[in-house]
Amino acid sequence: MKKSVLLASAAVMMCYFTSCGGGKKTEDTATAEATTEEAAVPEYRIVNDLPTVDLSTFPKDKDGKIVIFDGKTFNGWRGYNRSDVPAAWEVVDGTIHIKGSGAGEAGSKDGGDLIFASKLKNFELELEWKVAKGANSGIFYLGQEVISKDKDGNDVKEPIFISAPECQVLDNENHPDAKMGKDGNRQSSSLYDMIPAKPQNAKPFGEWNKVKILCYKGTIVHYQNDEPVVEYHLWTPQWKEMLDKSKFSKEKWPLAYELLLNCGGENKEGFIGLQDHGDDVWFRNITVKELD
């Protein structure tokens, strides 16, 4: 629990036993208690003891980009919050494929999100994706591996999107999420539930889409099929305002709000992740270029 929360709680207790006169709450006391309750964040920890890889050991292509998927193996990749690769993921025909379970997000028997096991700070990520009809997925960046506690004190493995911004992957024409949110901010390459990708130039299901994500000292740009479609700036008043208006607001989801507001943690770095949303999606030609 944060120091500010403890101080607010102490102030409320002092008011109760002194100036508030017996057990009757004043308006100020009620406000202080409400503020304390709103500020509370569930207990959590960042996992730092799972396997990682040395980015310098991966090959570079002719443009100096680091190839983080060799088209044949899961070298460098593992499941989010686990040390192995979930069976729902496979390498097939030079692609990383999440086998659709039809059971929704991480609903398959041995599914869950996939990450490249090296934290990145300033970089350009490039890849291509295609989806089956009606499919949904996402590309995450600056993600942390998070374990929280439930009301009984048991460990809960949180999903990657609780800490990482998401570049949406979607069949815009056939998935209902395309019509949800606001102004198209859940369509392909949008900053999910916050900024719509404009122009919306995604190709239909079954065709390859090219994505580049620039992350440099808090400036983020999404490119879709070689056009810039989203730009925003982390750790700014603008970022806080967007979170306040999203499904990750403090009131709706205190833990997500806490983690996303401070996206990347102390070192402003995190994992790249691919989402298992229960649908068939393919990824290929995945490279990163580190920026100074």
mmCIF file of C-alpha atoms in Angstrom:
data_model
loop_
_atom_site.group_PDB
_atom_site.id
_atom_site.type_symbol
_atom_site.label_atom_id
_atom_site.label_comp_id
_atom_site.label_asym_id
_atom_site.label_seq_id
_atom_site.Cartn_x
_atom_site.Cartn_y
_atom_site.Cartn_z
ATOM 1 C CA MET A 1 0.000 0.000 0.000
ATOM 2 C CA LYS A 2 1.277 3.432 -0.860
ATOM 3 C CA LYS A 3 2.465 5.866 1.804
ATOM 4 C CA SER A 4 -0.146 8.422 0.697
ATOM 5 C CA VAL A 5 -2.914 5.939 1.331
ATOM 6 C CA LEU A 6 -1.583 5.184 4.807
ATOM 7 C CA LEU A 7 -1.380 8.886 5.628
ATOM 8 C CA ALA A 8 -4.928 9.463 4.389
ATOM 9 C CA SER A 9 -6.159 6.562 6.521
ATOM 10 C CA ALA A 10 -4.380 7.955 9.584
ATOM 11 C CA ALA A 11 -5.975 11.360 9.031
ATOM 12 C CA VAL A 12 -9.423 9.829 8.836
ATOM 13 C CA MET A 13 -8.891 7.903 12.094
ATOM 14 C CA MET A 14 -7.648 11.006 13.923
ATOM 15 C CA CYS A 15 -10.700 12.957 12.772
ATOM 16 C CA TYR A 16 -12.961 10.166 13.967
ATOM 17 C CA PHE A 17 -11.521 10.137 17.483
ATOM 18 C CA THR A 18 -11.112 13.924 17.921
ATOM 19 C CA SER A 19 -12.772 16.747 16.016
ATOM 20 C CA CYS A 20 -15.569 14.709 14.480
ATOM 21 C CA GLY A 21 -17.273 14.272 17.843
ATOM 22 C CA GLY A 22 -17.985 10.628 18.657
ATOM 23 C CA GLY A 23 -18.854 8.249 15.871
ATOM 24 C CA LYS A 24 -20.636 10.638 13.515
ATOM 25 C CA LYS A 25 -18.841 11.207 10.223
ATOM 26 C CA THR A 26 -18.530 14.709 8.846
ATOM 27 C CA GLU A 27 -18.626 15.487 5.140
ATOM 28 C CA ASP A 28 -14.839 15.978 5.155
ATOM 29 C CA THR A 29 -14.313 12.595 6.795
ATOM 30 C CA ALA A 30 -16.501 10.852 4.230
ATOM 31 C CA THR A 31 -14.618 12.544 1.413
ATOM 32 C CA ALA A 32 -11.267 11.495 2.877
ATOM 33 C CA GLU A 33 -12.449 7.913 3.230
ATOM 34 C CA ALA A 34 -13.752 7.866 -0.350
ATOM 35 C CA THR A 35 -10.426 9.222 -1.593
ATOM 36 C CA THR A 36 -8.563 6.558 0.367
ATOM 37 C CA GLU A 37 -10.763 3.832 -1.088
ATOM 38 C CA GLU A 38 -10.319 5.090 -4.664
ATOM 39 C CA ALA A 39 -6.522 5.210 -4.261
ATOM 40 C CA ALA A 40 -6.274 1.599 -3.059
ATOM 41 C CA VAL A 41 -4.554 -0.774 -5.462
ATOM 42 C CA PRO A 42 -4.648 -4.555 -4.993
ATOM 43 C CA GLU A 43 -1.423 -6.133 -3.791
ATOM 44 C CA TYR A 44 0.820 -7.164 -6.683
ATOM 45 C CA ARG A 45 4.409 -7.875 -7.662
ATOM 46 C CA ILE A 46 6.451 -7.734 -10.852
ATOM 47 C CA VAL A 47 7.974 -11.100 -11.766
ATOM 48 C CA ASN A 48 11.690 -10.839 -12.521
ATOM 49 C CA ASP A 49 12.942 -14.413 -12.139
ATOM 50 C CA LEU A 50 11.722 -16.044 -15.361
ATOM 51 C CA PRO A 51 14.137 -16.827 -18.244
ATOM 52 C CA THR A 52 15.332 -13.998 -20.490
ATOM 53 C CA VAL A 53 17.514 -13.934 -23.602
ATOM 54 C CA ASP A 54 20.448 -11.819 -24.747
ATOM 55 C CA LEU A 55 19.355 -9.744 -27.729
ATOM 56 C CA SER A 56 22.940 -9.458 -28.977
ATOM 57 C CA THR A 57 22.980 -13.185 -29.790
ATOM 58 C CA PHE A 58 20.249 -12.838 -32.430
ATOM 59 C CA PRO A 59 21.079 -12.255 -36.120
ATOM 60 C CA LYS A 60 20.610 -8.987 -37.956
ATOM 61 C CA ASP A 61 19.140 -8.614 -41.417
ATOM 62 C CA LYS A 62 20.643 -6.561 -44.241
ATOM 63 C CA ASP A 63 19.098 -3.369 -42.798
ATOM 64 C CA GLY A 64 20.592 -3.911 -39.369
ATOM 65 C CA LYS A 65 17.315 -5.032 -37.811
ATOM 66 C CA ILE A 66 17.509 -7.814 -35.246
ATOM 67 C CA VAL A 67 15.570 -10.891 -36.336
ATOM 68 C CA ILE A 68 13.742 -12.133 -33.240
ATOM 69 C CA PHE A 69 11.780 -14.881 -35.003
ATOM 70 C CA ASP A 70 13.773 -17.244 -37.204
ATOM 71 C CA GLY A 71 10.737 -18.719 -38.955
ATOM 72 C CA LYS A 72 11.529 -22.218 -37.689
ATOM 73 C CA THR A 73 11.638 -22.257 -33.879
ATOM 74 C CA PHE A 74 10.473 -20.409 -30.762
ATOM 75 C CA ASN A 75 14.056 -19.465 -29.905
ATOM 76 C CA GLY A 76 13.802 -16.422 -27.607
ATOM 77 C CA TRP A 77 10.068 -16.789 -27.026
ATOM 78 C CA ARG A 78 8.055 -18.164 -24.119
ATOM 79 C CA GLY A 79 4.653 -17.893 -22.553
ATOM 80 C CA TYR A 80 3.746 -14.808 -20.550
ATOM 81 C CA ASN A 81 4.318 -15.518 -16.849
ATOM 82 C CA ARG A 82 5.745 -18.966 -17.613
ATOM 83 C CA SER A 83 9.066 -20.473 -18.713
ATOM 84 C CA ASP A 84 7.798 -22.579 -21.633
ATOM 85 C CA VAL A 85 5.716 -22.038 -24.778
ATOM 86 C CA PRO A 86 1.998 -22.827 -24.476
ATOM 87 C CA ALA A 87 0.855 -25.693 -26.724
ATOM 88 C CA ALA A 88 -1.739 -23.442 -28.378
ATOM 89 C CA TRP A 89 1.128 -21.719 -30.192
ATOM 90 C CA GLU A 90 2.978 -23.341 -33.084
ATOM 91 C CA VAL A 91 5.528 -22.490 -35.754
ATOM 92 C CA VAL A 92 4.128 -23.361 -39.174
ATOM 93 C CA ASP A 93 5.208 -22.315 -42.691
ATOM 94 C CA GLY A 94 7.525 -19.609 -41.416
ATOM 95 C CA THR A 95 4.911 -18.065 -39.118
ATOM 96 C CA ILE A 96 3.998 -17.990 -35.439
ATOM 97 C CA HIS A 97 0.420 -19.256 -35.310
ATOM 98 C CA ILE A 98 -1.999 -19.133 -32.396
ATOM 99 C CA LYS A 99 -4.429 -21.993 -32.890
ATOM 100 C CA GLY A 100 -7.978 -20.768 -32.419
ATOM 101 C CA SER A 101 -9.699 -22.437 -29.483
ATOM 102 C CA GLY A 102 -13.015 -20.664 -29.911
ATOM 103 C CA ALA A 103 -12.975 -20.329 -26.119
ATOM 104 C CA GLY A 104 -12.185 -16.625 -25.909
ATOM 105 C CA GLU A 105 -9.157 -14.920 -24.455
ATOM 106 C CA ALA A 106 -6.590 -17.469 -23.183
ATOM 107 C CA GLY A 107 -9.429 -19.984 -23.100
ATOM 108 C CA SER A 108 -7.646 -22.932 -24.678
ATOM 109 C CA LYS A 109 -6.433 -25.782 -22.480
ATOM 110 C CA ASP A 110 -2.782 -24.760 -22.805
ATOM 111 C CA GLY A 111 -2.918 -21.220 -24.152
ATOM 112 C CA GLY A 112 -2.107 -17.709 -23.047
ATOM 113 C CA ASP A 113 -0.084 -14.839 -24.411
ATOM 114 C CA LEU A 114 3.379 -15.199 -25.960
ATOM 115 C CA ILE A 115 6.318 -12.860 -25.280
ATOM 116 C CA PHE A 116 9.803 -12.309 -26.643
ATOM 117 C CA ALA A 117 11.915 -12.789 -23.521
ATOM 118 C CA SER A 118 14.025 -9.647 -23.599
ATOM 119 C CA LYS A 119 12.897 -6.308 -22.184
ATOM 120 C CA LEU A 120 13.196 -3.476 -24.698
ATOM 121 C CA LYS A 121 13.325 0.263 -24.058
ATOM 122 C CA ASN A 122 13.705 2.408 -27.199
ATOM 123 C CA PHE A 123 13.043 0.466 -30.377
ATOM 124 C CA GLU A 124 11.238 -0.069 -33.649
ATOM 125 C CA LEU A 125 9.251 -3.294 -33.870
ATOM 126 C CA GLU A 126 8.205 -4.541 -37.307
ATOM 127 C CA LEU A 127 6.101 -7.563 -38.196
ATOM 128 C CA GLU A 128 3.318 -8.823 -40.399
ATOM 129 C CA TRP A 129 0.058 -10.431 -39.296
ATOM 130 C CA LYS A 130 -3.022 -11.955 -40.806
ATOM 131 C CA VAL A 131 -6.217 -13.189 -39.180
ATOM 132 C CA ALA A 132 -8.901 -15.754 -39.874
ATOM 133 C CA LYS A 133 -12.447 -14.488 -40.431
ATOM 134 C CA GLY A 134 -13.772 -12.758 -37.320
ATOM 135 C CA ALA A 135 -10.464 -13.046 -35.443
ATOM 136 C CA ASN A 136 -9.082 -10.837 -32.675
ATOM 137 C CA SER A 137 -5.578 -10.501 -31.223
ATOM 138 C CA GLY A 138 -3.115 -7.812 -30.225
ATOM 139 C CA ILE A 139 0.519 -6.722 -30.150
ATOM 140 C CA PHE A 140 1.787 -5.491 -26.776
ATOM 141 C CA TYR A 141 4.878 -3.517 -25.846
ATOM 142 C CA LEU A 142 6.589 -2.429 -22.614
ATOM 143 C CA GLY A 143 4.750 -5.255 -20.862
ATOM 144 C CA GLN A 144 5.532 -6.509 -17.360
ATOM 145 C CA GLU A 145 4.845 -9.934 -15.884
ATOM 146 C CA VAL A 146 2.474 -9.302 -12.997
ATOM 147 C CA ILE A 147 1.200 -11.466 -10.147
ATOM 148 C CA SER A 148 -1.562 -10.109 -7.910
ATOM 149 C CA LYS A 149 -3.413 -11.513 -4.901
ATOM 150 C CA ASP A 150 -7.073 -12.477 -4.742
ATOM 151 C CA LYS A 151 -9.263 -11.869 -1.690
ATOM 152 C CA ASP A 152 -8.069 -15.159 -0.173
ATOM 153 C CA GLY A 153 -4.405 -14.283 -0.609
ATOM 154 C CA ASN A 154 -3.795 -16.623 -3.539
ATOM 155 C CA ASP A 155 -1.521 -15.690 -6.442
ATOM 156 C CA VAL A 156 -3.269 -14.562 -9.646
ATOM 157 C CA LYS A 157 -1.360 -14.369 -12.937
ATOM 158 C CA GLU A 158 -2.572 -11.164 -14.537
ATOM 159 C CA PRO A 159 -2.880 -10.836 -18.360
ATOM 160 C CA ILE A 160 -0.226 -8.852 -20.189
ATOM 161 C CA PHE A 161 -2.660 -6.101 -21.222
ATOM 162 C CA ILE A 162 -2.942 -4.980 -17.607
ATOM 163 C CA SER A 163 0.511 -3.383 -17.930
ATOM 164 C CA ALA A 164 1.147 -2.945 -21.666
ATOM 165 C CA PRO A 165 -0.343 -0.678 -24.339
ATOM 166 C CA GLU A 166 -1.939 -2.695 -27.134
ATOM 167 C CA CYS A 167 -1.780 -2.266 -30.880
ATOM 168 C CA GLN A 168 -5.019 -3.952 -31.918
ATOM 169 C CA VAL A 169 -5.078 -6.876 -34.365
ATOM 170 C CA LEU A 170 -8.580 -7.450 -35.731
ATOM 171 C CA ASP A 171 -10.804 -8.454 -38.587
ATOM 172 C CA ASN A 172 -12.578 -5.098 -38.720
ATOM 173 C CA GLU A 173 -15.381 -6.326 -40.942
ATOM 174 C CA ASN A 174 -16.414 -9.393 -39.004
ATOM 175 C CA HIS A 175 -15.481 -8.989 -35.338
ATOM 176 C CA PRO A 176 -17.947 -7.105 -33.084
ATOM 177 C CA ASP A 177 -15.160 -5.288 -31.226
ATOM 178 C CA ALA A 178 -14.696 -3.105 -34.316
ATOM 179 C CA LYS A 179 -17.988 -1.380 -33.554
ATOM 180 C CA MET A 180 -17.400 -1.078 -29.800
ATOM 181 C CA GLY A 181 -15.333 1.492 -27.960
ATOM 182 C CA LYS A 182 -15.430 5.032 -29.351
ATOM 183 C CA ASP A 183 -14.778 6.372 -32.850
ATOM 184 C CA GLY A 184 -13.210 3.098 -33.990
ATOM 185 C CA ASN A 185 -10.615 2.938 -31.215
ATOM 186 C CA ARG A 186 -10.834 -0.866 -31.104
ATOM 187 C CA GLN A 187 -10.160 -1.392 -34.781
ATOM 188 C CA SER A 188 -6.949 -2.671 -36.312
ATOM 189 C CA SER A 189 -3.713 -0.902 -35.227
ATOM 190 C CA SER A 190 -5.581 1.412 -32.863
ATOM 191 C CA LEU A 191 -4.190 2.032 -29.389
ATOM 192 C CA TYR A 192 -6.810 -0.269 -27.932
ATOM 193 C CA ASP A 193 -9.761 1.560 -26.350
ATOM 194 C CA MET A 194 -7.960 4.907 -26.478
ATOM 195 C CA ILE A 195 -6.882 6.189 -29.935
ATOM 196 C CA PRO A 196 -8.412 5.077 -33.255
ATOM 197 C CA ALA A 197 -6.031 4.258 -36.103
ATOM 198 C CA LYS A 198 -6.527 6.852 -38.853
ATOM 199 C CA PRO A 199 -6.579 6.307 -41.724
ATOM 200 C CA GLN A 200 -8.014 2.848 -41.181
ATOM 201 C CA ASN A 201 -6.216 1.024 -43.968
ATOM 202 C CA ALA A 202 -6.235 -2.592 -42.743
ATOM 203 C CA LYS A 203 -6.482 -5.379 -45.277
ATOM 204 C CA PRO A 204 -9.278 -7.946 -44.846
ATOM 205 C CA PHE A 205 -8.985 -11.313 -43.134
ATOM 206 C CA GLY A 206 -6.731 -13.781 -44.910
ATOM 207 C CA GLU A 207 -4.381 -11.051 -46.163
ATOM 208 C CA TRP A 208 -1.116 -9.889 -44.602
ATOM 209 C CA ASN A 209 -0.931 -6.553 -42.834
ATOM 210 C CA LYS A 210 2.351 -4.840 -42.052
ATOM 211 C CA VAL A 211 2.819 -3.109 -38.689
ATOM 212 C CA LYS A 212 5.624 -1.001 -37.267
ATOM 213 C CA ILE A 213 5.627 0.311 -33.704
ATOM 214 C CA LEU A 214 8.069 3.079 -32.798
ATOM 215 C CA CYS A 215 8.801 3.494 -29.098
ATOM 216 C CA TYR A 216 11.276 6.255 -28.289
ATOM 217 C CA LYS A 217 11.538 8.006 -24.917
ATOM 218 C CA GLY A 218 7.775 7.894 -24.452
ATOM 219 C CA THR A 219 6.805 8.835 -27.996
ATOM 220 C CA ILE A 220 4.807 6.011 -29.574
ATOM 221 C CA VAL A 221 3.799 5.741 -33.239
ATOM 222 C CA HIS A 222 1.825 2.896 -34.830
ATOM 223 C CA TYR A 223 2.253 2.377 -38.570
ATOM 224 C CA GLN A 224 -0.134 0.183 -40.529
ATOM 225 C CA ASN A 225 0.708 -0.853 -44.077
ATOM 226 C CA ASP A 226 3.416 1.838 -44.221
ATOM 227 C CA GLU A 227 1.202 4.708 -43.027
ATOM 228 C CA PRO A 228 1.398 6.366 -39.575
ATOM 229 C CA VAL A 229 -2.012 5.853 -37.984
ATOM 230 C CA VAL A 230 -1.530 6.553 -34.241
ATOM 231 C CA GLU A 231 0.782 8.830 -32.265
ATOM 232 C CA TYR A 232 0.819 9.575 -28.548
ATOM 233 C CA HIS A 233 3.181 10.204 -25.631
ATOM 234 C CA LEU A 234 3.545 8.059 -22.529
ATOM 235 C CA TRP A 235 4.004 9.442 -19.013
ATOM 236 C CA THR A 236 2.337 12.766 -19.860
ATOM 237 C CA PRO A 237 -0.915 14.497 -18.823
ATOM 238 C CA GLN A 238 -2.297 13.377 -22.205
ATOM 239 C CA TRP A 239 -1.573 9.742 -21.335
ATOM 240 C CA LYS A 240 -3.243 10.069 -17.925
ATOM 241 C CA GLU A 241 -6.298 11.705 -19.475
ATOM 242 C CA MET A 242 -6.657 8.870 -21.987
ATOM 243 C CA LEU A 243 -6.434 6.271 -19.234
ATOM 244 C CA ASP A 244 -9.015 8.163 -17.185
ATOM 245 C CA LYS A 245 -11.489 7.878 -20.068
ATOM 246 C CA SER A 246 -10.753 4.240 -20.926
ATOM 247 C CA LYS A 247 -11.745 0.818 -19.591
ATOM 248 C CA PHE A 248 -8.483 0.974 -17.611
ATOM 249 C CA SER A 249 -9.511 3.998 -15.521
ATOM 250 C CA LYS A 250 -8.739 4.118 -11.807
ATOM 251 C CA GLU A 251 -12.392 3.686 -10.926
ATOM 252 C CA LYS A 252 -12.937 0.680 -13.230
ATOM 253 C CA TRP A 253 -9.616 -1.127 -12.861
ATOM 254 C CA PRO A 254 -7.245 0.296 -10.208
ATOM 255 C CA LEU A 255 -4.427 -2.188 -10.794
ATOM 256 C CA ALA A 256 -4.382 -1.700 -14.578
ATOM 257 C CA TYR A 257 -4.491 2.064 -14.076
ATOM 258 C CA GLU A 258 -1.526 1.948 -11.698
ATOM 259 C CA LEU A 259 0.568 -0.194 -14.030
ATOM 260 C CA LEU A 260 -0.316 1.567 -17.277
ATOM 261 C CA LEU A 261 0.123 5.028 -15.819
ATOM 262 C CA ASN A 262 3.700 3.996 -15.011
ATOM 263 C CA CYS A 263 4.078 1.882 -18.136
ATOM 264 C CA GLY A 264 7.499 0.237 -18.415
ATOM 265 C CA GLY A 265 8.226 0.535 -14.701
ATOM 266 C CA GLU A 266 11.259 2.266 -13.227
ATOM 267 C CA ASN A 267 13.478 1.504 -16.225
ATOM 268 C CA LYS A 268 10.857 2.436 -18.837
ATOM 269 C CA GLU A 269 11.260 -0.938 -20.573
ATOM 270 C CA GLY A 270 9.281 -4.117 -21.061
ATOM 271 C CA PHE A 271 8.353 -7.138 -23.143
ATOM 272 C CA ILE A 272 6.829 -7.414 -26.609
ATOM 273 C CA GLY A 273 3.821 -9.737 -26.537
ATOM 274 C CA LEU A 274 1.380 -11.457 -28.892
ATOM 275 C CA GLN A 275 -2.151 -12.128 -27.683
ATOM 276 C CA ASP A 276 -4.073 -15.367 -27.490
ATOM 277 C CA HIS A 277 -7.683 -14.221 -27.874
ATOM 278 C CA GLY A 278 -8.992 -17.656 -28.825
ATOM 279 C CA ASP A 279 -8.809 -17.053 -32.596
ATOM 280 C CA ASP A 280 -6.556 -18.117 -35.459
ATOM 281 C CA VAL A 281 -3.879 -15.476 -36.097
ATOM 282 C CA TRP A 282 -0.482 -15.670 -37.829
ATOM 283 C CA PHE A 283 2.646 -13.506 -37.351
ATOM 284 C CA ARG A 284 5.845 -13.423 -39.406
ATOM 285 C CA ASN A 285 8.941 -11.352 -40.323
ATOM 286 C CA ILE A 286 9.384 -10.090 -36.773
ATOM 287 C CA THR A 287 12.324 -7.722 -36.218
ATOM 288 C CA VAL A 288 13.360 -5.069 -33.726
ATOM 289 C CA LYS A 289 15.823 -2.232 -34.082
ATOM 290 C CA GLU A 290 17.180 -0.736 -30.884
ATOM 291 C CA LEU A 291 17.308 3.064 -30.794
ATOM 292 C CA ASP A 292 19.791 5.190 -28.844
#
